[in-house]
PDB file of C-alpha atoms in Angstrom:
ATOM      1  CA  MET A  25      39.353 -43.285 -17.373  1.00  0.00           C
ATOM      2  CA  PRO A  26      37.645 -43.702 -20.757  1.00  0.00           C
ATOM      3  CA  HIS A  27      33.886 -43.912 -20.547  1.00  0.00           C
ATOM      4  CA  PRO A  28      32.250 -47.333 -20.300  1.00  0.00           C
ATOM      5  CA  ALA A  29      31.054 -49.061 -23.459  1.00  0.00           C
ATOM      6  CA  ARG A  30      27.638 -49.637 -21.890  1.00  0.00           C
ATOM      7  CA  HIS A  31      25.719 -47.849 -19.184  1.00  0.00           C
ATOM      8  CA  VAL A  32      22.876 -49.429 -17.233  1.00  0.00           C
ATOM      9  CA  PHE A  33      20.316 -47.233 -15.488  1.00  0.00           C
ATOM     10  CA  VAL A  34      18.169 -49.007 -12.919  1.00  0.00           C
ATOM     11  CA  CYS A  35      15.060 -47.019 -12.074  1.00  0.00           C
ATOM     12  CA  SER A  36      15.003 -46.665  -8.297  1.00  0.00           C
ATOM     13  CA  GLN A  37      12.110 -44.249  -7.968  1.00  0.00           C
ATOM     14  CA  GLN A  38      10.270 -44.414  -4.653  1.00  0.00           C
ATOM     15  CA  ARG A  39       6.660 -43.406  -3.984  1.00  0.00           C
ATOM     16  CA  PRO A  40       4.503 -43.656  -0.856  1.00  0.00           C
ATOM     17  CA  PRO A  41       2.667 -46.942  -0.207  1.00  0.00           C
ATOM     18  CA  GLY A  42      -0.654 -46.991  -2.037  1.00  0.00           C
ATOM     19  CA  HIS A  43       0.397 -44.396  -4.629  1.00  0.00           C
ATOM     20  CA  PRO A  44      -1.621 -45.092  -7.813  1.00  0.00           C
ATOM     21  CA  ARG A  45       1.460 -45.236 -10.059  1.00  0.00           C
ATOM     22  CA  GLY A  46       3.361 -47.569  -7.783  1.00  0.00           C
ATOM     23  CA  SER A  47       7.118 -47.363  -8.226  1.00  0.00           C
ATOM     24  CA  CYS A  48      10.093 -49.388  -9.370  1.00  0.00           C
ATOM     25  CA  SER A  49      11.328 -49.326  -5.797  1.00  0.00           C
ATOM     26  CA  ALA A  50       8.109 -50.966  -4.593  1.00  0.00           C
ATOM     27  CA  GLN A  51       8.484 -53.516  -7.381  1.00  0.00           C
ATOM     28  CA  GLY A  52      11.981 -54.499  -6.242  1.00  0.00           C
ATOM     29  CA  SER A  53      14.537 -52.183  -7.828  1.00  0.00           C
ATOM     30  CA  GLY A  54      16.818 -52.411  -4.805  1.00  0.00           C
ATOM     31  CA  PRO A  55      17.597 -56.135  -5.206  1.00  0.00           C
ATOM     32  CA  VAL A  56      17.920 -55.661  -9.004  1.00  0.00           C
ATOM     33  CA  LEU A  57      20.468 -52.888  -8.498  1.00  0.00           C
ATOM     34  CA  GLN A  58      22.388 -55.002  -5.998  1.00  0.00           C
ATOM     35  CA  ALA A  59      22.406 -57.888  -8.476  1.00  0.00           C
ATOM     36  CA  PHE A  60      23.883 -55.662 -11.198  1.00  0.00           C
ATOM     37  CA  TRP A  61      26.537 -54.310  -8.844  1.00  0.00           C
ATOM     38  CA  GLY A  62      27.338 -57.817  -7.668  1.00  0.00           C
ATOM     39  CA  GLU A  63      27.729 -59.079 -11.222  1.00  0.00           C
ATOM     40  CA  LEU A  64      29.884 -56.062 -12.110  1.00  0.00           C
ATOM     41  CA  GLN A  65      32.170 -56.867  -9.207  1.00  0.00           C
ATOM     42  CA  LYS A  66      32.293 -60.573 -10.018  1.00  0.00           C
ATOM     43  CA  ARG A  67      33.271 -59.849 -13.620  1.00  0.00           C
ATOM     44  CA  GLN A  68      35.544 -56.917 -12.716  1.00  0.00           C
ATOM     45  CA  ALA A  69      33.786 -55.070 -15.506  1.00  0.00           C
ATOM     46  CA  HIS A  70      34.038 -51.558 -14.042  1.00  0.00           C
ATOM     47  CA  GLU A  71      35.906 -50.144 -17.015  1.00  0.00           C
ATOM     48  CA  ARG A  72      33.477 -51.353 -19.653  1.00  0.00           C
ATOM     49  CA  VAL A  73      30.126 -51.221 -17.863  1.00  0.00           C
ATOM     50  CA  ALA A  74      28.636 -48.567 -15.567  1.00  0.00           C
ATOM     51  CA  ILE A  75      25.658 -49.214 -13.299  1.00  0.00           C
ATOM     52  CA  THR A  76      23.742 -46.176 -12.038  1.00  0.00           C
ATOM     53  CA  TYR A  77      20.445 -45.774 -10.215  1.00  0.00           C
ATOM     54  CA  SER A  78      18.072 -43.273 -11.709  1.00  0.00           C
ATOM     55  CA  GLY A  79      14.814 -41.483 -11.143  1.00  0.00           C
ATOM     56  CA  CYS A  80      11.591 -42.370 -12.904  1.00  0.00           C
ATOM     57  CA  LEU A  81      11.968 -43.532 -16.501  1.00  0.00           C
ATOM     58  CA  GLY A  82       8.275 -43.282 -17.318  1.00  0.00           C
ATOM     59  CA  PRO A  83       6.389 -46.553 -17.785  1.00  0.00           C
ATOM     60  CA  CYS A  84       5.998 -47.323 -14.072  1.00  0.00           C
ATOM     61  CA  ASP A  85       3.504 -50.149 -14.489  1.00  0.00           C
ATOM     62  CA  GLY A  86       6.169 -52.227 -16.245  1.00  0.00           C
ATOM     63  CA  GLY A  87       8.816 -51.904 -13.551  1.00  0.00           C
ATOM     64  CA  VAL A  88      11.433 -52.722 -12.565  1.00  0.00           C
ATOM     65  CA  ASN A  89      12.637 -50.690 -15.550  1.00  0.00           C
ATOM     66  CA  VAL A  90      16.264 -51.033 -16.652  1.00  0.00           C
ATOM     67  CA  LEU A  91      17.596 -48.863 -19.474  1.00  0.00           C
ATOM     68  CA  VAL A  92      20.813 -49.664 -21.343  1.00  0.00           C
ATOM     69  CA  TYR A  93      22.750 -47.090 -23.372  1.00  0.00           C
ATOM     70  CA  PRO A  94      24.073 -46.397 -25.953  1.00  0.00           C
ATOM     71  CA  GLU A  95      21.512 -48.758 -27.523  1.00  0.00           C
ATOM     72  CA  ALA A  96      18.574 -47.149 -25.676  1.00  0.00           C
ATOM     73  CA  VAL A  97      17.074 -50.547 -24.900  1.00  0.00           C
ATOM     74  CA  LEU A  98      14.492 -50.614 -22.123  1.00  0.00           C
ATOM     75  CA  TYR A  99      14.012 -53.833 -20.208  1.00  0.00           C
ATOM     76  CA  GLN A 100      10.862 -54.282 -18.144  1.00  0.00           C
ATOM     77  CA  ARG A 101       9.756 -56.412 -15.227  1.00  0.00           C
ATOM     78  CA  VAL A 102      13.405 -57.152 -14.507  1.00  0.00           C
ATOM     79  CA  THR A 103      14.138 -59.334 -11.495  1.00  0.00           C
ATOM     80  CA  PRO A 104      17.474 -60.221  -9.913  1.00  0.00           C
ATOM     81  CA  ASP A 105      17.257 -63.577 -11.724  1.00  0.00           C
ATOM     82  CA  ASP A 106      17.453 -61.796 -15.096  1.00  0.00           C
ATOM     83  CA  VAL A 107      20.662 -59.911 -14.393  1.00  0.00           C
ATOM     84  CA  THR A 108      23.148 -62.617 -15.350  1.00  0.00           C
ATOM     85  CA  GLU A 109      21.454 -63.035 -18.728  1.00  0.00           C
ATOM     86  CA  ILE A 110      21.450 -59.275 -19.393  1.00  0.00           C
ATOM     87  CA  PHE A 111      25.161 -59.197 -18.555  1.00  0.00           C
ATOM     88  CA  ASP A 112      26.060 -62.266 -20.597  1.00  0.00           C
ATOM     89  CA  GLN A 113      24.079 -61.372 -23.650  1.00  0.00           C
ATOM     90  CA  HIS A 114      23.735 -57.584 -23.848  1.00  0.00           C
ATOM     91  CA  LEU A 115      26.478 -56.005 -21.754  1.00  0.00           C
ATOM     92  CA  ASP A 116      29.154 -58.458 -22.829  1.00  0.00           C
ATOM     93  CA  LYS A 117      28.084 -59.297 -26.394  1.00  0.00           C
ATOM     94  CA  GLY A 118      25.792 -56.453 -27.434  1.00  0.00           C
ATOM     95  CA  GLU A 119      22.833 -58.732 -28.112  1.00  0.00           C
ATOM     96  CA  VAL A 120      19.459 -57.525 -26.864  1.00  0.00           C
ATOM     97  CA  VAL A 121      17.561 -59.830 -24.485  1.00  0.00           C
ATOM     98  CA  ALA A 122      14.377 -59.860 -26.528  1.00  0.00           C
ATOM     99  CA  ARG A 123      12.158 -61.534 -23.924  1.00  0.00           C
ATOM    100  CA  LEU A 124      12.589 -58.575 -21.555  1.00  0.00           C
ATOM    101  CA  GLN A 125      12.591 -55.712 -24.052  1.00  0.00           C
ATOM    102  CA  ALA A 126       9.785 -53.174 -23.794  1.00  0.00           C
ATOM    103  CA  PRO A 127       7.533 -53.129 -26.877  1.00  0.00           C
ATOM    104  CA  ALA A 128       7.840 -50.193 -29.260  1.00  0.00           C
ATOM    105  CA  ALA A 129       4.527 -48.787 -28.047  1.00  0.00           C
ATOM    106  CA  VAL A 130       6.041 -48.319 -24.588  1.00  0.00           C
ATOM    107  CA  TRP A 131       9.587 -47.140 -25.458  1.00  0.00           C
TER     108      TRP A 131
ATOM    109  CA  MET B  18       5.486 -43.625 -27.219  1.00  0.00           C
ATOM    110  CA  PRO B  19       8.744 -44.099 -29.112  1.00  0.00           C
ATOM    111  CA  HIS B  20      11.833 -43.507 -27.037  1.00  0.00           C
ATOM    112  CA  PRO B  21      13.407 -40.032 -27.032  1.00  0.00           C
ATOM    113  CA  ALA B  22      16.224 -39.251 -29.449  1.00  0.00           C
ATOM    114  CA  ARG B  23      18.346 -37.928 -26.593  1.00  0.00           C
ATOM    115  CA  HIS B  24      18.390 -38.639 -22.883  1.00  0.00           C
ATOM    116  CA  VAL B  25      19.920 -36.287 -20.318  1.00  0.00           C
ATOM    117  CA  PHE B  26      20.971 -37.610 -16.929  1.00  0.00           C
ATOM    118  CA  VAL B  27      21.609 -34.956 -14.306  1.00  0.00           C
ATOM    119  CA  CYS B  28      23.619 -36.310 -11.384  1.00  0.00           C
ATOM    120  CA  SER B  29      21.660 -35.473  -8.259  1.00  0.00           C
ATOM    121  CA  GLN B  30      23.717 -37.425  -5.741  1.00  0.00           C
ATOM    122  CA  GLN B  31      23.566 -36.088  -2.198  1.00  0.00           C
ATOM    123  CA  ARG B  32      26.178 -36.512   0.534  1.00  0.00           C
ATOM    124  CA  PRO B  33      26.388 -35.157   4.074  1.00  0.00           C
ATOM    125  CA  PRO B  34      27.897 -31.679   4.554  1.00  0.00           C
ATOM    126  CA  GLY B  35      31.680 -31.894   4.845  1.00  0.00           C
ATOM    127  CA  HIS B  36      31.914 -35.222   2.991  1.00  0.00           C
ATOM    128  CA  PRO B  37      35.345 -35.375   1.323  1.00  0.00           C
ATOM    129  CA  ARG B  38      33.929 -36.177  -2.131  1.00  0.00           C
ATOM    130  CA  GLY B  39      31.335 -33.430  -2.015  1.00  0.00           C
ATOM    131  CA  SER B  40      28.371 -34.080  -4.285  1.00  0.00           C
ATOM    132  CA  CYS B  41      26.625 -32.786  -7.364  1.00  0.00           C
ATOM    133  CA  SER B  42      23.698 -31.866  -5.148  1.00  0.00           C
ATOM    134  CA  ALA B  43      25.936 -29.653  -3.009  1.00  0.00           C
ATOM    135  CA  GLN B  44      27.304 -28.122  -6.202  1.00  0.00           C
ATOM    136  CA  GLY B  45      23.833 -27.163  -7.415  1.00  0.00           C
ATOM    137  CA  SER B  46      22.308 -30.073  -9.315  1.00  0.00           C
ATOM    138  CA  GLY B  47      18.798 -29.125  -8.177  1.00  0.00           C
ATOM    139  CA  PRO B  48      18.697 -25.791 -10.028  1.00  0.00           C
ATOM    140  CA  VAL B  49      20.361 -27.432 -13.070  1.00  0.00           C
ATOM    141  CA  LEU B  50      17.687 -30.131 -13.157  1.00  0.00           C
ATOM    142  CA  GLN B  51      14.940 -27.539 -12.817  1.00  0.00           C
ATOM    143  CA  ALA B  52      16.483 -25.544 -15.671  1.00  0.00           C
ATOM    144  CA  PHE B  53      16.456 -28.629 -17.930  1.00  0.00           C
ATOM    145  CA  TRP B  54      12.848 -29.425 -17.039  1.00  0.00           C
ATOM    146  CA  GLY B  55      11.880 -25.807 -17.613  1.00  0.00           C
ATOM    147  CA  GLU B  56      13.528 -25.736 -21.015  1.00  0.00           C
ATOM    148  CA  LEU B  57      11.884 -29.064 -21.930  1.00  0.00           C
ATOM    149  CA  GLN B  58       8.507 -27.615 -21.060  1.00  0.00           C
ATOM    150  CA  LYS B  59       9.163 -24.357 -22.891  1.00  0.00           C
ATOM    151  CA  ARG B  60      10.146 -26.225 -26.071  1.00  0.00           C
ATOM    152  CA  GLN B  61       7.478 -28.929 -25.644  1.00  0.00           C
ATOM    153  CA  ALA B  62      10.262 -31.375 -26.349  1.00  0.00           C
ATOM    154  CA  HIS B  63       8.979 -34.285 -24.266  1.00  0.00           C
ATOM    155  CA  GLU B  64       8.821 -36.702 -27.190  1.00  0.00           C
ATOM    156  CA  ARG B  65      12.363 -36.153 -28.384  1.00  0.00           C
ATOM    157  CA  VAL B  66      14.263 -35.425 -25.158  1.00  0.00           C
ATOM    158  CA  ALA B  67      14.087 -37.117 -21.754  1.00  0.00           C
ATOM    159  CA  ILE B  68      15.487 -35.543 -18.581  1.00  0.00           C
ATOM    160  CA  THR B  69      16.186 -37.869 -15.662  1.00  0.00           C
ATOM    161  CA  TYR B  70      17.981 -37.409 -12.349  1.00  0.00           C
ATOM    162  CA  SER B  71      20.561 -40.021 -11.544  1.00  0.00           C
ATOM    163  CA  GLY B  72      22.851 -41.256  -8.826  1.00  0.00           C
ATOM    164  CA  CYS B  73      26.605 -40.668  -8.825  1.00  0.00           C
ATOM    165  CA  LEU B  74      28.248 -40.699 -12.242  1.00  0.00           C
ATOM    166  CA  GLY B  75      31.801 -40.854 -10.899  1.00  0.00           C
ATOM    167  CA  PRO B  76      33.920 -37.725 -11.253  1.00  0.00           C
ATOM    168  CA  CYS B  77      32.375 -35.817  -8.330  1.00  0.00           C
ATOM    169  CA  ASP B  78      34.961 -33.049  -8.221  1.00  0.00           C
ATOM    170  CA  GLY B  79      33.805 -31.830 -11.651  1.00  0.00           C
ATOM    171  CA  GLY B  80      30.117 -31.591 -10.779  1.00  0.00           C
ATOM    172  CA  VAL B  81      27.456 -30.740 -11.616  1.00  0.00           C
ATOM    173  CA  ASN B  82      27.820 -33.668 -14.009  1.00  0.00           C
ATOM    174  CA  VAL B  83      25.358 -34.015 -16.889  1.00  0.00           C
ATOM    175  CA  LEU B  84      25.508 -37.042 -19.163  1.00  0.00           C
ATOM    176  CA  VAL B  85      23.853 -37.154 -22.583  1.00  0.00           C
ATOM    177  CA  TYR B  86      23.042 -40.388 -24.419  1.00  0.00           C
ATOM    178  CA  PRO B  87      23.214 -41.930 -26.964  1.00  0.00           C
ATOM    179  CA  GLU B  88      26.406 -39.937 -27.601  1.00  0.00           C
ATOM    180  CA  ALA B  89      27.802 -40.655 -24.096  1.00  0.00           C
ATOM    181  CA  VAL B  90      28.961 -37.069 -23.731  1.00  0.00           C
ATOM    182  CA  LEU B  91      29.699 -35.924 -20.185  1.00  0.00           C
ATOM    183  CA  TYR B  92      29.391 -32.239 -19.384  1.00  0.00           C
ATOM    184  CA  GLN B  93      31.006 -30.905 -16.238  1.00  0.00           C
ATOM    185  CA  ARG B  94      30.583 -27.887 -13.990  1.00  0.00           C
ATOM    186  CA  VAL B  95      27.202 -27.301 -15.549  1.00  0.00           C
ATOM    187  CA  THR B  96      25.189 -24.377 -14.204  1.00  0.00           C
ATOM    188  CA  PRO B  97      21.621 -23.331 -14.983  1.00  0.00           C
ATOM    189  CA  ASP B  98      23.051 -20.686 -17.320  1.00  0.00           C
ATOM    190  CA  ASP B  99      24.497 -23.442 -19.555  1.00  0.00           C
ATOM    191  CA  VAL B 100      21.243 -25.288 -20.110  1.00  0.00           C
ATOM    192  CA  THR B 101      19.871 -23.234 -23.003  1.00  0.00           C
ATOM    193  CA  GLU B 102      23.122 -23.725 -24.912  1.00  0.00           C
ATOM    194  CA  ILE B 103      23.128 -27.490 -24.302  1.00  0.00           C
ATOM    195  CA  PHE B 104      19.544 -27.641 -25.545  1.00  0.00           C
ATOM    196  CA  ASP B 105      20.121 -25.424 -28.588  1.00  0.00           C
ATOM    197  CA  GLN B 106      23.335 -27.027 -29.674  1.00  0.00           C
ATOM    198  CA  HIS B 107      23.369 -30.650 -28.532  1.00  0.00           C
ATOM    199  CA  LEU B 108      19.817 -31.756 -27.817  1.00  0.00           C
ATOM    200  CA  ASP B 109      18.329 -29.996 -30.827  1.00  0.00           C
ATOM    201  CA  LYS B 110      21.188 -30.194 -33.352  1.00  0.00           C
ATOM    202  CA  GLY B 111      23.424 -33.005 -32.133  1.00  0.00           C
ATOM    203  CA  GLU B 112      26.497 -30.794 -31.805  1.00  0.00           C
ATOM    204  CA  VAL B 113      28.585 -31.249 -28.673  1.00  0.00           C
ATOM    205  CA  VAL B 114      29.158 -28.173 -26.481  1.00  0.00           C
ATOM    206  CA  ALA B 115      32.925 -28.477 -26.443  1.00  0.00           C
ATOM    207  CA  ARG B 116      33.618 -25.931 -23.722  1.00  0.00           C
ATOM    208  CA  LEU B 117      31.707 -28.028 -21.163  1.00  0.00           C
ATOM    209  CA  GLN B 118      32.754 -31.514 -22.284  1.00  0.00           C
ATOM    210  CA  ALA B 119      34.788 -33.582 -19.829  1.00  0.00           C
ATOM    211  CA  PRO B 120      38.286 -34.378 -21.064  1.00  0.00           C
ATOM    212  CA  ALA B 121      39.019 -37.914 -22.248  1.00  0.00           C
ATOM    213  CA  ALA B 122      41.076 -38.570 -19.119  1.00  0.00           C
ATOM    214  CA  VAL B 123      37.916 -38.106 -17.019  1.00  0.00           C
ATOM    215  CA  TRP B 124      35.286 -39.793 -19.209  1.00  0.00           C
TER     216      TRP B 124
END
C-alpha cells in the first residue's frame, strides 16, 4: 500500500489527575481521536489519510494537540466538533484551518 | 519555539504476549526510543528534531517501525544500533538510509 498523502497525529498523552502540565487526554483527546477515526471510516479515506495516536507533542496547555504531516501544521484546542472541518478543508483539499492553527511562537 | 525540521515517530504499540500481529513494543521499540532520545540529548538537537512515540503505524511484521516526517520515510526493523546512522544521514543531512527504508509495496 502506498503511504497516505496526509498523516494526522492526535496527542493522547495521559498524566495523573492534578499533574501541573495537565494532558491532552485530560482535555479530551479520546473523543477527538474517535471523531477522526469515525470520519475516516465514513469517507473511506484509509488510503489517503492515516490517523495515529501519539505521545506528548509539547505545548500541553494548548491541547488537544493535533499535528498534520507532511505540512507540519499543529492544531490546538481541537474538539470533536472541529474534525469535520479539518477533514473537509485540510485533509481533503490541503488548505490549513487557520482558526485552529498554533501560532508561530508555539510551533 | 519554531517547529522542528524533522519529526521522528517511533511506533511503541503494545499487544498481549502471543498476539498474532505481534507489536513493535515486543520487537524492541523501547530501546529504540531510548536510543533516539539519547542521541537527541547528545547532539542537543531539540530545536531541529522531535522524537515522539506513537501508536500502530500499520505494517507490524516489519517492526520496529520508525517514521520520519516531513519526508514520510518509513524505516523498518530498526534496532538501537541503527539510530546513529539515521541521525547522521537523514536527520542531520536529509539523506534517506536506503538499507532500512520500507519498500513501496509496504509504505
